[in-house]
mmCIF file of C-alpha atoms and ligand atoms in Angstrom:
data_model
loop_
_atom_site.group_PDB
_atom_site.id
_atom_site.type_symbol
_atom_site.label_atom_id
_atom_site.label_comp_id
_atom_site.label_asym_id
_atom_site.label_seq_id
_atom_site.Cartn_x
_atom_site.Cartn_y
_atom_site.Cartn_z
ATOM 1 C CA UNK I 1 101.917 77.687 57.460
ATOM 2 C CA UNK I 2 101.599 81.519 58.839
ATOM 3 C CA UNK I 3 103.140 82.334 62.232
ATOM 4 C CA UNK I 4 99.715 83.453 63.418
ATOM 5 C CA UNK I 5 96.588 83.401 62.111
ATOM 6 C CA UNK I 6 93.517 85.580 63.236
ATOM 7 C CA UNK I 7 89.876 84.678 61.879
ATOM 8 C CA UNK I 8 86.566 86.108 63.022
ATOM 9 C CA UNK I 9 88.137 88.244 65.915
ATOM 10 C CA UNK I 10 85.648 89.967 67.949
ATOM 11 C CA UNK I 11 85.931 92.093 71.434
ATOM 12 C CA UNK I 12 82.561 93.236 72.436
ATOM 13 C CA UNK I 13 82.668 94.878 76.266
ATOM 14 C CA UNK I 14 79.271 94.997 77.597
ATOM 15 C CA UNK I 15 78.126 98.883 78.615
ATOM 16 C CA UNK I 16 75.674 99.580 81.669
ATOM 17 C CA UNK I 17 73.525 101.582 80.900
ATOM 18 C CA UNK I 18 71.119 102.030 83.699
ATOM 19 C CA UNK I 19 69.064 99.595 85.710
ATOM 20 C CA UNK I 20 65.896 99.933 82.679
ATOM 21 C CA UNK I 21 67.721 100.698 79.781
ATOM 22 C CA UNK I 22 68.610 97.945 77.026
ATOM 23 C CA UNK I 23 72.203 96.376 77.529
ATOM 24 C CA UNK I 24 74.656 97.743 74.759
ATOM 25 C CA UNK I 25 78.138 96.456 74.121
ATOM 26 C CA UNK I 26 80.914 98.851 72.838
ATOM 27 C CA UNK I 27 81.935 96.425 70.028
ATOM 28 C CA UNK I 28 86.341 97.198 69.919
ATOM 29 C CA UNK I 29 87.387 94.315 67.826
ATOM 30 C CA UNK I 30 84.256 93.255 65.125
ATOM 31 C CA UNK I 31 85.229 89.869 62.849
ATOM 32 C CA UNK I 32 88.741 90.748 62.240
ATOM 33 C CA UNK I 33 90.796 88.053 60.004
ATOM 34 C CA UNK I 34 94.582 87.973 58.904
ATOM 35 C CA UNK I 35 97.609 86.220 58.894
ATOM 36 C CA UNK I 36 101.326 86.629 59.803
ATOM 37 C CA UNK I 37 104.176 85.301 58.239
ATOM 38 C CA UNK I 38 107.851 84.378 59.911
ATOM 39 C CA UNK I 39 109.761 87.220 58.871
ATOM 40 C CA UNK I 40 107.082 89.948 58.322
ATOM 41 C CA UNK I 41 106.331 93.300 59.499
ATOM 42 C CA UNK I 42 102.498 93.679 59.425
ATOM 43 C CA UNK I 43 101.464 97.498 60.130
ATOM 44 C CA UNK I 44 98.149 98.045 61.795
ATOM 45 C CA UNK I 45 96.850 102.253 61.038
ATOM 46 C CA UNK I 46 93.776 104.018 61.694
ATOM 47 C CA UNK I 47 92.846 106.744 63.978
ATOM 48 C CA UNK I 48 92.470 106.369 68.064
ATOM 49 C CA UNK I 49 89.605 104.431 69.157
ATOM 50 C CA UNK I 50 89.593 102.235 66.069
ATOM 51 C CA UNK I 51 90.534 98.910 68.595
ATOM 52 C CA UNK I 52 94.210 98.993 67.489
ATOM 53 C CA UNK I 53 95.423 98.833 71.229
ATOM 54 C CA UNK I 54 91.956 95.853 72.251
ATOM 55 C CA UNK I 55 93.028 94.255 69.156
ATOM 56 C CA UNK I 56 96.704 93.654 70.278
ATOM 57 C CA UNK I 57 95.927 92.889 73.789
ATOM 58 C CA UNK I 58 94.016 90.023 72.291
ATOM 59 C CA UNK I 59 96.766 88.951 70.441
ATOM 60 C CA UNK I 60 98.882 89.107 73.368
ATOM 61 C CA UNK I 61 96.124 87.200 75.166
ATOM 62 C CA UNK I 62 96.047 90.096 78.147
ATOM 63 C CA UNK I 63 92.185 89.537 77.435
ATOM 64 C CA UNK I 64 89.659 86.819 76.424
ATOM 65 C CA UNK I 65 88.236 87.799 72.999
ATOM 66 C CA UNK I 66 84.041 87.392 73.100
ATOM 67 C CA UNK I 67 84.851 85.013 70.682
ATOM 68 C CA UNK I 68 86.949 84.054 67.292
ATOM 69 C CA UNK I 69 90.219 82.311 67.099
ATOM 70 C CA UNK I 70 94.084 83.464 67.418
ATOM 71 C CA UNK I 71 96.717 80.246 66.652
ATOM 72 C CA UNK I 72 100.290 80.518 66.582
ATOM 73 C CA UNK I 73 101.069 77.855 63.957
ATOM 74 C CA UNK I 74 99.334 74.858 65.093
ATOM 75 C CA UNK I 75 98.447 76.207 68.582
ATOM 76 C CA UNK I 76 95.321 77.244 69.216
ATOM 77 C CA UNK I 77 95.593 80.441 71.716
ATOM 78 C CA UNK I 78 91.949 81.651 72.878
ATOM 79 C CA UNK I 79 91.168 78.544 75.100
ATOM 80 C CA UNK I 80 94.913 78.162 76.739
ATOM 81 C CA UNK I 81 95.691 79.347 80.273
ATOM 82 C CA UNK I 82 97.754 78.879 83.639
ATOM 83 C CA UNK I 83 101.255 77.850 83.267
ATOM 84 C CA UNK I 84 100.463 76.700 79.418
ATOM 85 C CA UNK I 85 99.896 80.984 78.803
ATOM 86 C CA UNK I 86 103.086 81.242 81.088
ATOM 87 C CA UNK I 87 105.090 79.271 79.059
ATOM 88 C CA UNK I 88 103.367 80.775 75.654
ATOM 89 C CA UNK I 89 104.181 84.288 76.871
ATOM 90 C CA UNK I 90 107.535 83.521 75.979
ATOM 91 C CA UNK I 91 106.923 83.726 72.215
ATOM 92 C CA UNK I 92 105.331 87.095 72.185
ATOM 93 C CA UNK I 93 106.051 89.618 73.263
ATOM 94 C CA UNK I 94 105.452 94.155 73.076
ATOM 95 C CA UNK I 95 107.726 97.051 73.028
ATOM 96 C CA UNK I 96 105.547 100.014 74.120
ATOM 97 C CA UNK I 97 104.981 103.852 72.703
ATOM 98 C CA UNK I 98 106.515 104.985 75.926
ATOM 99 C CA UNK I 99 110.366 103.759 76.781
ATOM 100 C CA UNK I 100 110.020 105.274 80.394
ATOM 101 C CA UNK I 101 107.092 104.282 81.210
ATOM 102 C CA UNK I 102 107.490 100.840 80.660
ATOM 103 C CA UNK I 103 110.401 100.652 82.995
ATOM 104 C CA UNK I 104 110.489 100.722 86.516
ATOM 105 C CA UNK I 105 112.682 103.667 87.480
ATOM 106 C CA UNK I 106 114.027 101.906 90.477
ATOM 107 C CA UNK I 107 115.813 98.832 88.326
ATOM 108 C CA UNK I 108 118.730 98.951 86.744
ATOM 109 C CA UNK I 109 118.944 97.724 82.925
ATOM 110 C CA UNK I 110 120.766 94.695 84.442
ATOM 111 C CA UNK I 111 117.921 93.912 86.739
ATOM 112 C CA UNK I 112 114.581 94.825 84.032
ATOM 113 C CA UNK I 113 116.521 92.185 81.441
ATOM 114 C CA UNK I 114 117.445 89.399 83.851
ATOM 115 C CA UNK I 115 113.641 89.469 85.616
ATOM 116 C CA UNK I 116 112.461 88.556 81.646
ATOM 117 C CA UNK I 117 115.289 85.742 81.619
ATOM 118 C CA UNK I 118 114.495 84.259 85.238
ATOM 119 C CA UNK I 119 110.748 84.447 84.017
ATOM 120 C CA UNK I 120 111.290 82.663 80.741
ATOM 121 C CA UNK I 121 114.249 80.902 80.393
ATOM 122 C CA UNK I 122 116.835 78.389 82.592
ATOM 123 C CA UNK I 123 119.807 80.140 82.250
ATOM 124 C CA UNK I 124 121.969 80.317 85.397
ATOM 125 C CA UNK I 125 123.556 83.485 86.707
ATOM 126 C CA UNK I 126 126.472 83.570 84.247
ATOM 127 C CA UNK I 127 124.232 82.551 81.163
ATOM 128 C CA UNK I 128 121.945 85.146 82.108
ATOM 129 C CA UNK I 129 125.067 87.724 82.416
ATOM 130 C CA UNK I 130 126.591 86.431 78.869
ATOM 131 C CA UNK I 131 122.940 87.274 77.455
ATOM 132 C CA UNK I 132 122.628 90.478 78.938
ATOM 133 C CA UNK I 133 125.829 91.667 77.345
ATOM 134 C CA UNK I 134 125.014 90.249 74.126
ATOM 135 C CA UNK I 135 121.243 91.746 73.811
ATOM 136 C CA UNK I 136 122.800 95.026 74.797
ATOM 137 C CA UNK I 137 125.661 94.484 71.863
ATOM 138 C CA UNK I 138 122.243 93.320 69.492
ATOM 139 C CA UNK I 139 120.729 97.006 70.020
ATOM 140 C CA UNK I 140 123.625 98.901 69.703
ATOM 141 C CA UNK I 141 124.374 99.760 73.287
ATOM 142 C CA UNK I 142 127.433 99.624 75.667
ATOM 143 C CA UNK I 143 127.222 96.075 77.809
ATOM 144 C CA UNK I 144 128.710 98.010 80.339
ATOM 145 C CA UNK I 145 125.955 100.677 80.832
ATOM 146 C CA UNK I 146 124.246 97.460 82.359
ATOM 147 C CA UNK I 147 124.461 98.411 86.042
ATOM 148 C CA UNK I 148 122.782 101.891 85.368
ATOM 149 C CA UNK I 149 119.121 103.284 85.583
ATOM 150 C CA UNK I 150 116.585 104.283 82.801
ATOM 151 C CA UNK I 151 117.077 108.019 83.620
ATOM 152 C CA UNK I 152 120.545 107.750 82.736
ATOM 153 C CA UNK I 153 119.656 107.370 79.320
ATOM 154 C CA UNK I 154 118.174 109.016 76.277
ATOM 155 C CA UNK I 155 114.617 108.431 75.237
ATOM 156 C CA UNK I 156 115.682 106.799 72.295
ATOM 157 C CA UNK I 157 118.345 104.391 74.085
ATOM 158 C CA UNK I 158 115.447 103.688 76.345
ATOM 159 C CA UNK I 159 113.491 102.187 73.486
ATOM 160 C CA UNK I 160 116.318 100.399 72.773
ATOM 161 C CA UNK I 161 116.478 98.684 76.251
ATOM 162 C CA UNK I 162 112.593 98.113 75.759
ATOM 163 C CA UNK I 163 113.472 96.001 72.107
ATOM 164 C CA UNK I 164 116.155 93.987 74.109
ATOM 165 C CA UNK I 165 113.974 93.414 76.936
ATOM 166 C CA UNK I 166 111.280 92.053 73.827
ATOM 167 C CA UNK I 167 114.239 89.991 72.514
ATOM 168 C CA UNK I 168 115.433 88.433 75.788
ATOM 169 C CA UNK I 169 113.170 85.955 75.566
ATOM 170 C CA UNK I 170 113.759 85.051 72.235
ATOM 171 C CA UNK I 171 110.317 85.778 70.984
ATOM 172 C CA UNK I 172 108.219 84.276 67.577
ATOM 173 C CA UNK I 173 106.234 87.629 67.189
ATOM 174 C CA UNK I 174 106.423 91.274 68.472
ATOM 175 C CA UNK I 175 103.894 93.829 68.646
ATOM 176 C CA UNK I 176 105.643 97.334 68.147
ATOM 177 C CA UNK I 177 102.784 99.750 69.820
ATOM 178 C CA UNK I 178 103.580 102.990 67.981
ATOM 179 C CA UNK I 179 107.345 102.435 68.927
ATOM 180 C CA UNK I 180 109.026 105.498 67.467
ATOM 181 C CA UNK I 181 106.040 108.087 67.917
ATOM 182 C CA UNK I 182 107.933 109.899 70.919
ATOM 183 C CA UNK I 183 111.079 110.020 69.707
ATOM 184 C CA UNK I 184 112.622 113.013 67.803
ATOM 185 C CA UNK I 185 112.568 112.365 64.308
ATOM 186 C CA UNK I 186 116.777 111.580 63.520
ATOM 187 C CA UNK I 187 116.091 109.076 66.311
ATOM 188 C CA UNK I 188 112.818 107.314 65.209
ATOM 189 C CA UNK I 189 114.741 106.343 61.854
ATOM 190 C CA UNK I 190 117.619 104.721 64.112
ATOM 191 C CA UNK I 191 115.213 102.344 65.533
ATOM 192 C CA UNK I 192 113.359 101.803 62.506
ATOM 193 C CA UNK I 193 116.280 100.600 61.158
ATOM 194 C CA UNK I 194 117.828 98.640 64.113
ATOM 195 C CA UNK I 195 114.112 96.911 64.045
ATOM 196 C CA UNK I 196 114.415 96.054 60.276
ATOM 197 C CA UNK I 197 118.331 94.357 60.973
ATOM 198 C CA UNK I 198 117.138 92.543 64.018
ATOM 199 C CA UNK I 199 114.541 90.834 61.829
ATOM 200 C CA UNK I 200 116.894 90.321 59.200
ATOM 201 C CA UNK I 201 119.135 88.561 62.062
ATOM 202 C CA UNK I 202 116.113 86.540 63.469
ATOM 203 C CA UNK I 203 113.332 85.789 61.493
ATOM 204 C CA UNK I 204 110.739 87.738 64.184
ATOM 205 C CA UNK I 205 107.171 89.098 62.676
ATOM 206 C CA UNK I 206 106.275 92.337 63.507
ATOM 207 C CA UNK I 207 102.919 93.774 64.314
ATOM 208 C CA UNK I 208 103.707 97.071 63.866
ATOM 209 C CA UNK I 209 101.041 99.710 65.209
ATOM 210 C CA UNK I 210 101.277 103.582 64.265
ATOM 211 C CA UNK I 211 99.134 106.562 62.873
ATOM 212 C CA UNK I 212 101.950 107.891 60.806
ATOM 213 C CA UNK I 213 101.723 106.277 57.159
ATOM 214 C CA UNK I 214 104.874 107.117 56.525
ATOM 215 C CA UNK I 215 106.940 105.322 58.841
ATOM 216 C CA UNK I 216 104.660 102.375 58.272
ATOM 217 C CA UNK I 217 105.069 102.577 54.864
ATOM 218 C CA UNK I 218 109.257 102.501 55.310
ATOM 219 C CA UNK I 219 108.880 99.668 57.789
ATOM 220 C CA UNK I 220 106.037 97.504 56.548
ATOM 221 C CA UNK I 221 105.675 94.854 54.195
ATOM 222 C CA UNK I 222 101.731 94.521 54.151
ATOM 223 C CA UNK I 223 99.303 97.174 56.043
ATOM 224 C CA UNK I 224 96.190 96.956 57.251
ATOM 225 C CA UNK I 225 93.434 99.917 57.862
ATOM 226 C CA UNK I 226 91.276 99.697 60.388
ATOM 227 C CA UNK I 227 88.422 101.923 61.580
ATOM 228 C CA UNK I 228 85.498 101.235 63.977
ATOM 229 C CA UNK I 229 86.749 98.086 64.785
ATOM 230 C CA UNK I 230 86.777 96.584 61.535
ATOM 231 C CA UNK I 231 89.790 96.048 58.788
ATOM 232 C CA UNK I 232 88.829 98.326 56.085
ATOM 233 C CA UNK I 233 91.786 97.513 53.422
ATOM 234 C CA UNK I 234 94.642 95.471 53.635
ATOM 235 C CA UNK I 235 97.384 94.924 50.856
ATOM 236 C CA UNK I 236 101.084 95.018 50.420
ATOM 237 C CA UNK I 237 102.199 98.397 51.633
ATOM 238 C CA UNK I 238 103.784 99.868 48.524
ATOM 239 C CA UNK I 239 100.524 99.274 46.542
ATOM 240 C CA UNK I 240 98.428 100.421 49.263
ATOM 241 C CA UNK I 241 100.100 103.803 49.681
ATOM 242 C CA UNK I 242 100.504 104.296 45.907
ATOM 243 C CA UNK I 243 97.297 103.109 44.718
ATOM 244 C CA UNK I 244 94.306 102.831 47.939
ATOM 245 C CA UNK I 245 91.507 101.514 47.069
ATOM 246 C CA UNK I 246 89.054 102.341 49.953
ATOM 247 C CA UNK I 247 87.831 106.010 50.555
ATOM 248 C CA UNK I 248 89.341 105.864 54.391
ATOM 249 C CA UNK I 249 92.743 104.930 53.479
ATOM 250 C CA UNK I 250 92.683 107.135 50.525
ATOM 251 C CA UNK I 251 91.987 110.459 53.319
ATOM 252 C CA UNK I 252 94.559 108.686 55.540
ATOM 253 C CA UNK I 253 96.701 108.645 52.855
ATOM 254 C CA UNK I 254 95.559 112.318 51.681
ATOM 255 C CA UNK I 255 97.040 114.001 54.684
ATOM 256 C CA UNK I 256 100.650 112.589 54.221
ATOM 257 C CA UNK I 257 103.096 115.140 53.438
ATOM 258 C CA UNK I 258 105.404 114.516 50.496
ATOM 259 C CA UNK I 259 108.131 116.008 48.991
ATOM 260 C CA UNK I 260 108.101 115.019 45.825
ATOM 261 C CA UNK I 261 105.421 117.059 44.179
ATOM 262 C CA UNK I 262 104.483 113.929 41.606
ATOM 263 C CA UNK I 263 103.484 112.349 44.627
ATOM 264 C CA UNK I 264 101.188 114.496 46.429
ATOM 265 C CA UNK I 265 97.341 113.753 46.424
ATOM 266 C CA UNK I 266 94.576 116.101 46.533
ATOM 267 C CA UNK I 267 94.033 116.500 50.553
ATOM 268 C CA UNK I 268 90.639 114.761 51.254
ATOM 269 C CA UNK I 269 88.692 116.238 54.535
ATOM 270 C CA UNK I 270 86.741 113.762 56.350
ATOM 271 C CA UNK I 271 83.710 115.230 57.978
ATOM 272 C CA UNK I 272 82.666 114.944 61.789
ATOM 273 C CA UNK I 273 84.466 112.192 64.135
ATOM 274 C CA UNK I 274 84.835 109.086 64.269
ATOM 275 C CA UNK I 275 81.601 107.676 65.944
ATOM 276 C CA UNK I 276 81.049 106.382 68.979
ATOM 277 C CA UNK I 277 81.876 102.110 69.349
ATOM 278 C CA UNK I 278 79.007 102.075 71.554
ATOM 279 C CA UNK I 279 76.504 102.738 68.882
ATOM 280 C CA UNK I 280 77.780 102.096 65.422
ATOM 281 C CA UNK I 281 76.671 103.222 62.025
ATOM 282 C CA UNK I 282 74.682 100.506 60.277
ATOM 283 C CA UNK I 283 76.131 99.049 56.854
ATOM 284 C CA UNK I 284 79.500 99.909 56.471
ATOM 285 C CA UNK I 285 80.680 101.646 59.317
ATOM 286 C CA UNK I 286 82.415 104.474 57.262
ATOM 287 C CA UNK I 287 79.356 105.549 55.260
ATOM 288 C CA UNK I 288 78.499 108.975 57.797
ATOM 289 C CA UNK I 289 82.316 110.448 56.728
ATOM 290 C CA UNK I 290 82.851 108.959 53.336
ATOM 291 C CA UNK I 291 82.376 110.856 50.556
ATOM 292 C CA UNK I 292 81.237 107.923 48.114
ATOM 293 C CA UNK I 293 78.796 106.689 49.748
ATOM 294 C CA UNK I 294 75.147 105.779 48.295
ATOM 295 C CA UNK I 295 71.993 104.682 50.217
ATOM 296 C CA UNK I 296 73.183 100.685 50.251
ATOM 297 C CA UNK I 297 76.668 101.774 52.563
ATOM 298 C CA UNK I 298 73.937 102.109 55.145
ATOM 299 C CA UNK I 299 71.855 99.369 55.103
ATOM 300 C CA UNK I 300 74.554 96.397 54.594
ATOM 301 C CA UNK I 301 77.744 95.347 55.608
ATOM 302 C CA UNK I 302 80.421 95.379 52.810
ATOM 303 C CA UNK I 303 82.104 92.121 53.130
ATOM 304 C CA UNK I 304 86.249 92.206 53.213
ATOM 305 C CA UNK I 305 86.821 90.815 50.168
ATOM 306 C CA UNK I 306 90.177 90.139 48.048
ATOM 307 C CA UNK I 307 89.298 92.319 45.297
ATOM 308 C CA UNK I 308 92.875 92.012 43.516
ATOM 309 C CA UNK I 309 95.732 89.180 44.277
ATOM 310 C CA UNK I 310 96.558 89.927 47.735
ATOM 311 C CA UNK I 311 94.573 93.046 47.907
ATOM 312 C CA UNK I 312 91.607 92.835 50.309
ATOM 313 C CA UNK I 313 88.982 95.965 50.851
ATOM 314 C CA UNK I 314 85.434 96.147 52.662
ATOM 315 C CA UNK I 315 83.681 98.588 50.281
ATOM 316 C CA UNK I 316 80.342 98.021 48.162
ATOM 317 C CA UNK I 317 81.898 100.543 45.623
ATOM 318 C CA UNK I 318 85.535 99.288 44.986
ATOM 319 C CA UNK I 319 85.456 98.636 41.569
ATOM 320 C CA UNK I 320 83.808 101.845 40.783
ATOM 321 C CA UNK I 321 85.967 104.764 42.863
HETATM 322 FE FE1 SF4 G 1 82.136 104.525 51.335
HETATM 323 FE FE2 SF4 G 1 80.068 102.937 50.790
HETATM 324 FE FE3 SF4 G 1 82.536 102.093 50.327
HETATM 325 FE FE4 SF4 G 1 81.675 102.372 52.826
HETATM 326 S S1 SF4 G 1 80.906 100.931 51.309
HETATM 327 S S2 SF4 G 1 83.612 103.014 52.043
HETATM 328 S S3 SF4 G 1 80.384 104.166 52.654
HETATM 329 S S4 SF4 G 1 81.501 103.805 49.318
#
C-alpha cells in the first residue's frame, strides 16, 4: 500500500468580483491524482503560479481542499481535525525555501528543536536533550552549537537545522519546498546529498518541490509536471528528462543547460505567460503556448492517461509528437 495517496484533488478559492458580476473561482489545485511510496522522493516542477505551493498546503492539511481525497495509508486525511490533526501533524512535516525565515531569530537551535519535541513527542528533559544532540549529529552539525542562534550560522547550516527540526518528530513524509534554491551552488549539492542518506537511514518519502530540472532530476525518483493546476506528465525521472513526452515538459526540459553536447535539445520558446487561474483556457490548459496544438486542445480536456508502463501524460497528441 502507498504512503499517501492523492485522487481527484481540487482547490478552487472563490474570487469577488463585484456586487453584479458572476462569481468566479481561481481554480489552484484541478483533479490532481498520485501516489507516494515509503522510501521515495517524488519531485513536483512547473513554473510559479502552477498550485505547487496550494497543492502542498493541502497535503499538509494547512487548508481544506474544495473537495477530493488525501490518505496516509489507511487514514483518510480531508475530514480529520482537532487533536486527531494534532496528533497527525506529527507524520508530516516541511522544510522551507528560506532557512532564516523559518526560524525565529530570538530562539536558540536548542529551543526551535525541543518546542517540535514538547509538541509531538513525551520525551522528558534529558530524552529531549539526548535527541537534540543526536538530530544535530544526523545533519552533520556540532551538538554543541546547540545553545546558539540562527544568525550564527551559514545559510546552508541553517537548512540543515530546518531538516532536523523536520526529523525531530520522526516524520512518515516530508515536503522539501524548493529546499536548496537559495543556497550557493557547492552548498545545494551538500544537502541534496545529506537528504538522499537520511532517507537511506529512514525510509521517509519526499515531496520534493523545485523549478530547477536538474536538481530534481539528481534527487528524484519519479517527477511530476504541473501547469495551471493540473499534472501534465508524470513518469520515472530518468525517462522523463531523457525522453518527455508532453510539449510543456519538453520546453521545461529545453531550457536546461548541459554539458555534454550529446545531450543538449533544441531550446523550445514558449510564447506569452502562463494564464491567469482565474479564467482558464478551455480544453487542455496548455493549448494558447504549445506549439502542437490543433483545434480539439481547445475544446476538450485531455485526460491523464498512462500512455506507457508507469508513464502518465494529459495530451490529445501523445502518440503522435
Ligand atoms: Fe499541446 Fe494539444 Fe497536447 Fe495540449 S493536448 S499539450 S495543446 S498538443
Amino acid at each position: 500500500m502507498p504512503l499517501l495517496t492523492v485522487q481527484h484533488l481540487k482547490k478552487y478559492y472563490p474570487v469577488s468580483r463585484g456586487l453584479f458580476a458572476r462569481p468566479a473561482q481561481v481554480r489552484a489545485v484541478d483533479d490532481v491524482s498520485f501516489s507516494l511510496n515509503s522510501g521515495e522522493t517524488l519531485g513536483l516542477v512547473g513554473e510559479s503560479g502552477c498550485g505547487k505551493s496550494t497543492l502542498s498546503r493541502l497535503l499538509l492539511r494547512l487548508e481544506d481542499p474544495t473537495s477530493g481525497s488525501i490518505q496516509m495509508e489507511d487514514l483518510e486525511l480531508t475530514g480529520i481535525k482537532g487533536e486527531a490533526l494534532r496528533r497527525m501533524r506529527g507524520s508530516f512535516q516541511m522544510i522551507f525555501q528560506d532557512p532564516y525565515g523559518s526560524l525565529n531569530p530570538r530562539m536558540s537551535i536548542f529551543s526551535v528543536l525541543e518546542e517540535a519535541l514538547k509538541l509531538h513527542t513525551s520525551l522528558d528533559a534529558a530524552g529531549r536533550d539526548a535527541r537534540i544532540r543526536e538530530l544535530l549529529k544526523m545533519v552533520g552539525l556540532n551538538p554543541d552549537y546547540a545553545r546558539r542562534h540562527p544568525h550564527q550560522f551559514s545559510g546552508g547550516q541553517r537548512q540543515r537545522i530546518g531538516i532536523a527540526r523536520a526529523l525531530a518528530v520522526n516524520p512518515k513524509f516530508i515536503i522539501a519546498d524548493e529546499p536548496v534554491s537559495a543556497l550557493d551552488v557547492s552548498v545545494q549539492a551538500q544537502i541534496v546529498n545529506l537528504l538522499q542518506d537520511i532517507q537511506r537511514e529512514t525510509g521517509i518519502a519526499f515531496l520534493f518541490i523545485a523549478h530547477d530540472l536538474a536538481v530534481v532530476e539528481h534527487i528524484c525518483h519519479r517527477i511530476m509536471v504541473m501547469y495551471l493546476g493540473r499534472l501534465m506528465e508524470s513518469a520515472p525521472a530518468d525517462a522523463l528528462c531523457s525522453d518527455p513526452l508532453h510539449p510543456y515538459t519538453k520546453a521545461l526540459l529545453s531550457g536546461v543547460p548541459q554539458i555534454d553536447p550529446s545531450k543538449r535539445r533544441r531550446r523550445i520558446i514558449l510564447k506569452g505567460d502562463v494564464p491567469s487561474p482565474l479564467n482558464p483556457p478551455s480544453g487542455c490548459r496548455f493549448h494558447t503556448r504549445c506549439p502542437f496544438a490543433v483545434p480539439r486542445c481547445a475544446e476538450e480536456i485531455p485526460e491523464f492517461r498512462e500512455v506507457r508502463p508507469g508513464r502518465f501524460c494529459a495530451c490529445h497528441l501523445v502518440e503522435k509528437i
